[in-house]
Coordinates of C-alpha atoms and ligand atoms in Angstrom, one line a residue:
X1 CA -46.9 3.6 -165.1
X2 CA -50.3 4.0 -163.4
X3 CA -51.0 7.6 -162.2
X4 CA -53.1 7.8 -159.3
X5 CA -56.2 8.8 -159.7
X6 CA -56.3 12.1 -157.9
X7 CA -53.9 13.9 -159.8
X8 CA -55.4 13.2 -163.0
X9 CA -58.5 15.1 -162.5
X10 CA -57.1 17.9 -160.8
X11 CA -57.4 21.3 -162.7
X12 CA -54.6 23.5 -162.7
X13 CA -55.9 26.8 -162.9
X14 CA -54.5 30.5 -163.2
X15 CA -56.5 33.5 -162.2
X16 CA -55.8 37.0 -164.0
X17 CA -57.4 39.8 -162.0
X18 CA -57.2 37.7 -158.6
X19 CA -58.2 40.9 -156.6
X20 CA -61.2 42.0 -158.1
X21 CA -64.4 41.0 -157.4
X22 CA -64.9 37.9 -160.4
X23 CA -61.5 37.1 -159.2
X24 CA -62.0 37.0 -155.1
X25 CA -65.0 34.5 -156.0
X26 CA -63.4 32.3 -158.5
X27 CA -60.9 32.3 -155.9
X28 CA -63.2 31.0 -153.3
X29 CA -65.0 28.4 -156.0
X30 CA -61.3 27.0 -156.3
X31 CA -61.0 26.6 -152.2
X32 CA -64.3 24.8 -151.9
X33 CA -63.4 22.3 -154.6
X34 CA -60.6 19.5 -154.4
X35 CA -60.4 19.0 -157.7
X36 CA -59.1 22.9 -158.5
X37 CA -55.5 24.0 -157.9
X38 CA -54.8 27.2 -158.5
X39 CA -51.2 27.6 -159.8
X40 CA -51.1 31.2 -160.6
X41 CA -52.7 34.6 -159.5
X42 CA -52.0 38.5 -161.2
X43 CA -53.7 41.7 -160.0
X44 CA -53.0 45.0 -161.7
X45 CA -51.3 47.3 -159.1
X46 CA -52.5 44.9 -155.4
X47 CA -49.8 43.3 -154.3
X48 CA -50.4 39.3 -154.2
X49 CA -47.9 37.5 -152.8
X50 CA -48.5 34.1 -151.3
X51 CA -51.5 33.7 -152.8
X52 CA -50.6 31.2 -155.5
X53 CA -47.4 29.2 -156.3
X54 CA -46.8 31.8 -158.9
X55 CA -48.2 35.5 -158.9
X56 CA -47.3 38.5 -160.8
X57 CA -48.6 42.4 -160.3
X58 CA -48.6 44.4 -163.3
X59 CA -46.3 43.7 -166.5
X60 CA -47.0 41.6 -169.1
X61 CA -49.1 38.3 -167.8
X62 CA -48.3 36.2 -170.7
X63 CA -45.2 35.4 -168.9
X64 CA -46.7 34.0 -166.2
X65 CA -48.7 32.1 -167.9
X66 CA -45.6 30.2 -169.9
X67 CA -44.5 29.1 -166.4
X68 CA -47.8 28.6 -165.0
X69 CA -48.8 25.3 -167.5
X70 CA -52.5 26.0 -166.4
X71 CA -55.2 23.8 -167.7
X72 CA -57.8 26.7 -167.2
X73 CA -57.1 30.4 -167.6
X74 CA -59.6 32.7 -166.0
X75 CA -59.3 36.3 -167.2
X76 CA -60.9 38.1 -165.2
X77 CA -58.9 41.4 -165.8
X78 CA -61.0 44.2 -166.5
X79 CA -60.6 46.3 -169.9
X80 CA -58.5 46.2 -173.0
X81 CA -55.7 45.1 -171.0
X82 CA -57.1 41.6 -170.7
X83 CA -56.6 41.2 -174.6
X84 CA -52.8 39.7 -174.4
X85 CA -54.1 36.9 -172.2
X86 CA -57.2 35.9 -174.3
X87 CA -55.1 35.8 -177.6
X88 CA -52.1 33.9 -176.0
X89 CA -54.8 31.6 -174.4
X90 CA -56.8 31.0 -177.3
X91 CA -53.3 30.8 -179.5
X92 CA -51.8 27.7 -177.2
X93 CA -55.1 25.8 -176.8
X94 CA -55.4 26.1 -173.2
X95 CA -59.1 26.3 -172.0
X96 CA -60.4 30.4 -172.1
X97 CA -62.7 31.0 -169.0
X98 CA -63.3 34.2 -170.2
X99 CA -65.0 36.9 -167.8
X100 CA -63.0 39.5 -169.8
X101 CA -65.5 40.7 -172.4
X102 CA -63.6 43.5 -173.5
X103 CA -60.7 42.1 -174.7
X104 CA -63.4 39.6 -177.0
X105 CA -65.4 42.6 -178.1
X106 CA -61.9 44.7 -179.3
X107 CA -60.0 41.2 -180.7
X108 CA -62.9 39.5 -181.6
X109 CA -61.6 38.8 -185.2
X110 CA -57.9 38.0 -183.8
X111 CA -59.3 35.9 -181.1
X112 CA -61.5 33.6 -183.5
X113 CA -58.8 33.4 -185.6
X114 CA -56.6 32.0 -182.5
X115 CA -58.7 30.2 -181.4
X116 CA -58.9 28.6 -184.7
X117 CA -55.1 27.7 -184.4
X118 CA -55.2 26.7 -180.9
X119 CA -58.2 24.5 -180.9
X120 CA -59.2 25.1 -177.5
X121 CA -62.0 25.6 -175.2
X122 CA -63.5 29.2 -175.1
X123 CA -65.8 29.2 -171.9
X124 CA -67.4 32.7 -171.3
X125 CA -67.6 33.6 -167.3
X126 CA -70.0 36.6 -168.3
X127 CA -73.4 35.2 -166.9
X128 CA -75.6 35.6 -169.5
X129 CA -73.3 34.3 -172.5
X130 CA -72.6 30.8 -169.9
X131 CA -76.6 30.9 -169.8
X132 CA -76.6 31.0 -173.8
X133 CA -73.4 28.7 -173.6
X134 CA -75.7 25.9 -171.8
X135 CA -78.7 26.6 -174.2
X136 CA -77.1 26.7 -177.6
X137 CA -74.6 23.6 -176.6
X138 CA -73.1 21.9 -179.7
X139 CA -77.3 22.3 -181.4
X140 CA -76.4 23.7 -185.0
X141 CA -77.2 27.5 -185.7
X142 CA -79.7 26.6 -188.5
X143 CA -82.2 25.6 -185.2
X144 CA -81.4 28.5 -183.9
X145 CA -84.1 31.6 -184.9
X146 CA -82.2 33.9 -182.3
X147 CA -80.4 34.6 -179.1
X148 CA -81.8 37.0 -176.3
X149 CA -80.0 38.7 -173.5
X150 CA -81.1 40.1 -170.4
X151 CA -80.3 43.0 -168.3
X152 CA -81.4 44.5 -165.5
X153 CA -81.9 48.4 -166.6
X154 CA -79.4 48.8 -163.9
X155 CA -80.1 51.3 -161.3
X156 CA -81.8 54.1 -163.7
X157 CA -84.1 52.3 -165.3
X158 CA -87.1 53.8 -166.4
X159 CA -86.0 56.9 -166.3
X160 CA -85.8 60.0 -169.1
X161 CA -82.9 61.7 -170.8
X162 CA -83.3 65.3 -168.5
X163 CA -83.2 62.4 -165.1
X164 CA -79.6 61.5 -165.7
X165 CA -78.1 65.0 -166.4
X166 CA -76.8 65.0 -162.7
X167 CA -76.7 61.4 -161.9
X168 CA -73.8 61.0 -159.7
X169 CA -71.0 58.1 -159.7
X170 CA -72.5 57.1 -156.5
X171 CA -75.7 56.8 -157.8
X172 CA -74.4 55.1 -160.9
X173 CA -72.3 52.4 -158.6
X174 CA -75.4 51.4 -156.8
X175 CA -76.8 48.2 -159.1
X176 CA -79.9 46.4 -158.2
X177 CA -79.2 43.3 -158.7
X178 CA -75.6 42.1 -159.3
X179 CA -72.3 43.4 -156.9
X180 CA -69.1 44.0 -159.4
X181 CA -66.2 45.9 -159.9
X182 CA -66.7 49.7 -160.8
X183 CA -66.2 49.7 -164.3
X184 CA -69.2 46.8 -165.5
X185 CA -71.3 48.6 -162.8
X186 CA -71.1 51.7 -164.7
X187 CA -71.7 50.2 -167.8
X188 CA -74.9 48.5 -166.4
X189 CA -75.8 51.8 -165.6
X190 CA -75.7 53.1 -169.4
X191 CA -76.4 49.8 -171.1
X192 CA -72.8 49.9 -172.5
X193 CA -72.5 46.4 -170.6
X194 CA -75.1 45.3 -173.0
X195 CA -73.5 46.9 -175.6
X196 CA -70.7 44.9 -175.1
X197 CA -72.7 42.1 -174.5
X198 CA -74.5 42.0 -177.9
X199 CA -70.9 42.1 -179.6
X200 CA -69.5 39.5 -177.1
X201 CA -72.6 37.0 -178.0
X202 CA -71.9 37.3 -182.1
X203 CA -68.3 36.3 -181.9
X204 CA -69.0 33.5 -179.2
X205 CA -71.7 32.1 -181.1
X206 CA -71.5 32.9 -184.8
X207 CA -74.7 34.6 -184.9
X208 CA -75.3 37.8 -187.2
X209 CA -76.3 41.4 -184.9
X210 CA -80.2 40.9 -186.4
X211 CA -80.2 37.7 -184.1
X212 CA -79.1 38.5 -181.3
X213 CA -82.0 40.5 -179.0
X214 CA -81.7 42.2 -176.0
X215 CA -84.4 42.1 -173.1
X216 CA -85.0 43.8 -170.2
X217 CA -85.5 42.0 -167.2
X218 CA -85.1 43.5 -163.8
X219 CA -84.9 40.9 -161.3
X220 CA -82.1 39.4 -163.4
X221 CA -83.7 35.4 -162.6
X222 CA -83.5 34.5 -166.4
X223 CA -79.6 35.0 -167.5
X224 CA -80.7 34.4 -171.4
X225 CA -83.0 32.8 -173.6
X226 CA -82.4 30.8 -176.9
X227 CA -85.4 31.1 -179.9
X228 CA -85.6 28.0 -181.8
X229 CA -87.0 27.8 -185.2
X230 CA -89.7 25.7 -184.0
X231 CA -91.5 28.2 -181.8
X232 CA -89.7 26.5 -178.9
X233 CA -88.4 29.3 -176.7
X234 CA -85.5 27.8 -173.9
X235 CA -84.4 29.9 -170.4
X236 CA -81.5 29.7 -168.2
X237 CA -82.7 30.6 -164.6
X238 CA -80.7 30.8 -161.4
X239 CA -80.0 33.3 -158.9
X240 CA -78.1 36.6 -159.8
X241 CA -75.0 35.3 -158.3
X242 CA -71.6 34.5 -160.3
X243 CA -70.2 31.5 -158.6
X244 CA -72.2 29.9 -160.8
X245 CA -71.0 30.5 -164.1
X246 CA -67.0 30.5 -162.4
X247 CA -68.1 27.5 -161.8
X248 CA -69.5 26.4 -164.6
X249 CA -66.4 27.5 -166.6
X250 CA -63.8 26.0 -164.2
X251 CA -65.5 22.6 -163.9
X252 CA -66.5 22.3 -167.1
X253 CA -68.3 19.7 -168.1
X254 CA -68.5 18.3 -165.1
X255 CA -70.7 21.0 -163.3
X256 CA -69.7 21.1 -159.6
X257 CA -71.9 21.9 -156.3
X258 CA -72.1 25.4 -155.7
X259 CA -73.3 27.2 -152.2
X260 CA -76.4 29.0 -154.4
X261 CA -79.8 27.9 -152.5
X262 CA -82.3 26.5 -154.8
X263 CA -84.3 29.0 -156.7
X264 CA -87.8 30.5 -155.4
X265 CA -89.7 30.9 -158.6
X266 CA -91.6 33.9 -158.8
X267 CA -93.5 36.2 -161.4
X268 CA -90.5 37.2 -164.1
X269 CA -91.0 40.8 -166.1
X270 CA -89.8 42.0 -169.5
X271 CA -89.7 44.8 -171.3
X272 CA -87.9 46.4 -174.0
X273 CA -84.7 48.4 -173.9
X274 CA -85.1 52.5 -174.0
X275 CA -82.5 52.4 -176.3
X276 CA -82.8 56.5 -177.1
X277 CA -82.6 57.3 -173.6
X278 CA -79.5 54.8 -173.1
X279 CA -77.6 55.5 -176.2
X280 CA -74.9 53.0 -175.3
X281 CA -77.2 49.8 -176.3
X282 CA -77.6 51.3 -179.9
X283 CA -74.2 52.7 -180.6
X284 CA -72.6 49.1 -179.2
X285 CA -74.9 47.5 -181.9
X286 CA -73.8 49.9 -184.8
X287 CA -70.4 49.7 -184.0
X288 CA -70.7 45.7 -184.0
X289 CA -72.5 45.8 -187.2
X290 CA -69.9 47.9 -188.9
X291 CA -67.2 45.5 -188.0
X292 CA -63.2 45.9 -188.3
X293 CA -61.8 47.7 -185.4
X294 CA -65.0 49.6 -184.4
X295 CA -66.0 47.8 -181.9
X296 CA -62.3 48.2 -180.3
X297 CA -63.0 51.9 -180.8
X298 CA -66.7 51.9 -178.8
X299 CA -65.0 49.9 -176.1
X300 CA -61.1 52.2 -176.0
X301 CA -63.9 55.0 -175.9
X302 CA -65.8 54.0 -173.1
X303 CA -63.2 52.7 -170.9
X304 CA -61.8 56.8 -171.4
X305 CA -65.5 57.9 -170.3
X306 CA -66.1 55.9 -167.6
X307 CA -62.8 56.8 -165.8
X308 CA -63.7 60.4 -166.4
X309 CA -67.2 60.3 -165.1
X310 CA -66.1 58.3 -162.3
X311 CA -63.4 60.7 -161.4
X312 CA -65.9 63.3 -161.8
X313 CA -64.4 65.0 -164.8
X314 CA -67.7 64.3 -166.8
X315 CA -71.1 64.0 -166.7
X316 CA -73.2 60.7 -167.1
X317 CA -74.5 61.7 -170.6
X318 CA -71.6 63.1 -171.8
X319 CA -70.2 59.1 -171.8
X320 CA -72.4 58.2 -174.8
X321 CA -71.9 61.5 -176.2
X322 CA -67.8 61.0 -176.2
X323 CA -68.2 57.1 -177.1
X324 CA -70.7 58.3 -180.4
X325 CA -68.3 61.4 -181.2
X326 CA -65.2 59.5 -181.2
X327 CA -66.9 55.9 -183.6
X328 CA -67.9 58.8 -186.3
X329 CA -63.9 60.1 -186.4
X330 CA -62.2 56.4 -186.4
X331 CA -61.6 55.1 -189.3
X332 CA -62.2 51.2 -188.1
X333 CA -60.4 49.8 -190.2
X334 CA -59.5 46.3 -189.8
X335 CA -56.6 45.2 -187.5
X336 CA -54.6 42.5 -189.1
X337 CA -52.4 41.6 -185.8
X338 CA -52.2 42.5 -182.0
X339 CA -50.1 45.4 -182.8
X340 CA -52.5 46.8 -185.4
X341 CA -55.4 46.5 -182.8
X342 CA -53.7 48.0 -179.6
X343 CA -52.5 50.9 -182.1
X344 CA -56.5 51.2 -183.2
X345 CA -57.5 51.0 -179.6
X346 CA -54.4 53.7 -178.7
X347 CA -55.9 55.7 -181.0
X348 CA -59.6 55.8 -180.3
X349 CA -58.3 56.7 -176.3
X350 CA -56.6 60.2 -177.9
X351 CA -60.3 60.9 -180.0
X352 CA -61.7 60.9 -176.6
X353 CA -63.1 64.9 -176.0
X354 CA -64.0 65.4 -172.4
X355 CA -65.9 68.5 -171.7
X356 CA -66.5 68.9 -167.9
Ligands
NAD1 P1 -62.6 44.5 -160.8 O1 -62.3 46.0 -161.1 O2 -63.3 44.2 -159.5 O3 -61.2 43.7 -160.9 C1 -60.4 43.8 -162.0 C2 -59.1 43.0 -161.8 O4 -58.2 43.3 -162.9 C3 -58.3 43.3 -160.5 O5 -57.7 42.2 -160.0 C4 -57.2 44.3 -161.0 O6 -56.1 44.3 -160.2 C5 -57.0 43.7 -162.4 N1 -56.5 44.7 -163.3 C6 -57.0 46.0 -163.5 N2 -56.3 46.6 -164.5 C7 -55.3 45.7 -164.9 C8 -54.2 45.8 -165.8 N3 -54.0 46.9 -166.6 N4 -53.4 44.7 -166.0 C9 -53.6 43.6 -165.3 N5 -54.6 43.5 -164.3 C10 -55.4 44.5 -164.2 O7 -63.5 44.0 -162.1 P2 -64.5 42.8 -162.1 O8 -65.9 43.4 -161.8 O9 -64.0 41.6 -161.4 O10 -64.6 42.5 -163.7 C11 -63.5 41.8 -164.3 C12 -64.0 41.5 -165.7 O11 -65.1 40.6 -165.7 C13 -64.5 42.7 -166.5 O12 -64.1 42.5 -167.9 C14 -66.0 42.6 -166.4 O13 -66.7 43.2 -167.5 C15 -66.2 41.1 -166.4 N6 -67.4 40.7 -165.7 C16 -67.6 41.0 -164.3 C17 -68.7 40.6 -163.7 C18 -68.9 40.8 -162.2 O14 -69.9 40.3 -161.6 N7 -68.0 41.5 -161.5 C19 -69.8 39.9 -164.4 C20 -69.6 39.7 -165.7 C21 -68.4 40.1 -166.4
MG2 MG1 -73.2 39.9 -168.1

């Protein structure tokens, strides 16, 4: 029987975390292209009805995505919660577009594993790792000297230790250069996001902690850069804005039209991370290097911190203070299976000392 042709290049796609603010512009990259259906839509606690053939708020989202029969899965959930979605994506084989770092950076050894099984596509949504995504493509990691991120330095940047004593949520919510959901925006603001970031890039790309660099760059023009062992140094420019890498991820590797205006090019800064005044950077990297379920420990832990400071239970430093305290009491030992890693992450949530 011949098909026609239309509905074989559609995309079926399901969006996790369709209200927040990755979401709400995936869903508009999925309006503006033909060739995108989206099937299914969750949100957390919003309620979503209509918005997709099949939607579901709260509960478990694995279910939805047995009916679903996406070809895509974008998680763009924010937190641990994400993890059940990544592992049953990567598990089945169905494409990852992965926005949800935190679920990579707790089950990063479960999710390679999976992904093993699955044999499927493992697209990252976070902008700088589609930037490395584009760079690194299938090139072997011998070419490959080392990986650098950039950051902006987020909104206190350049500032000392006794600045950000009585640095408000308000303050900390008001980024530079990128407009996100509360949570990343805090964590731009203490470098955690990099943090996370720097753990997210070893298990995407294979590459050991001493490779992977971190950059300061506050325009955020240049999304990453890729150090070859020839000297050759490549860049992935483009405006700050993340239709792109939706896009990117959803299309893939067919790279769509997008609405971003072509790039003005202008001077580009960089400078290196003040890693003692934003403790987050360094204790992300530790906790990477140490492996097992210490990174699901630094992340449980800051997810806890960043609620409280937002709710105004705690101060700015006191985050880093409470992530540090509670990866020198876990015992980060490996988890073997989901239920070993959400007990580890459980756990690390209870170490959590808030001191107002
Ligand atoms: P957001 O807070 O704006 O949205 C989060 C979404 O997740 C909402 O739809 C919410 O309903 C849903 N959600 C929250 N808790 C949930 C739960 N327990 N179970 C199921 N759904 C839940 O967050 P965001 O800024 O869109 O970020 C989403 C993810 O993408 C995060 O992991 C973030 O680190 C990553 N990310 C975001 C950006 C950005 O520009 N916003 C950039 C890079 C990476
Ligand atoms: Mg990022």
């Amino acid at each position: 029987m011949r098909v026609p042709r239309h509905t074989v290049s559609v995309k079926r796609i399901a969006v996790l975390g369709a209200t927040g603010s990755i979401g709400r512009q995936a869903l508009e990259v999925i309006d503006a292209n033909v060739e995108l259906e989206l099937v299914a839509a969750s949100s957390g606690t919003t309620p979503i009805d209509g918005l997709a053939p099949l939607t579901q708020v709260g509960g478990d989202v694995t279910e939805l995505l047995e009916r679903a029969r996406a070809d895509v899965i974008l998680n763009a959930i924010v937190g641990f919660a994400g993890v059940h979605a990544t592992l049953w994506a990567l598990e089945h084989g169905v494409t990852l577009a992965l926005a949800n770092k935190e679920s990579l950076v707790a089950a990063g050894d479960l999710a390679l594993g999976a992904q093993e099984r699955g044999r499927g596509l493992l697209l990252p949504v976070d902008s700088e790792h589609s930037a490395m995504h584009q760079l690194v493509a299938d090139r072997s990691r011998d070419q490959v000297r080392s990986l650098v991120l950039t950051g902006s330095g987020g909104p206190f940047r350049g500032r000392r230790r006794e600045e950000l004593e009585d640095v408000t949520p308000d303050e900390a919510l008001a980024h530079p250069t990128w407009s996100m959901g509360p949570k990343i925006t805090v964590d731009s603001a203490t470098l955690a996001n990099k943090g996370l970031e720097v753990i997210e890039a070893h298990f995407l790309f294979g590459l050991p902690y001493d490779r992977i660099e971190v950059v300061v760059h506050p325009t955020s023009i240049v999304h990453a850069l890729v150090r070859l062992r020839d000297g050759a140094v490549l860049a992935h420019l483009g405006y700050p804005d993340m239709r792109v890498p939706i896009s990117y991820a959803l299309t893939y590797p067919e790279r769509a039209a997008t609405p971003v205006p072509p790039l003005e090019l202008r001077t580009l800064e960089f400078h290196e991370p003040d890693v003692n005044t934003f403790r987050m950077l360094a204790l992300g990297r530790e906790a990477g290097e140490k492996g097992g379920t210490y990174p699901c420990a630094y992340n449980a832990a800051n997810e806890v911190a960043v609620r409280a400071f937002l709710d105004g239970r705690i101060g700015f430093l006191d985050i880093a203070a409470a992530v540090e305290d509670v990866l020198a009491r876990v015992d980060g030992a490996p988890a073997r299976d989901l239920e070993e890693l959400v007990e580890a992450d459980r756990r690390a949530r209870e170490l959590v000392l808030l001191q107002a």
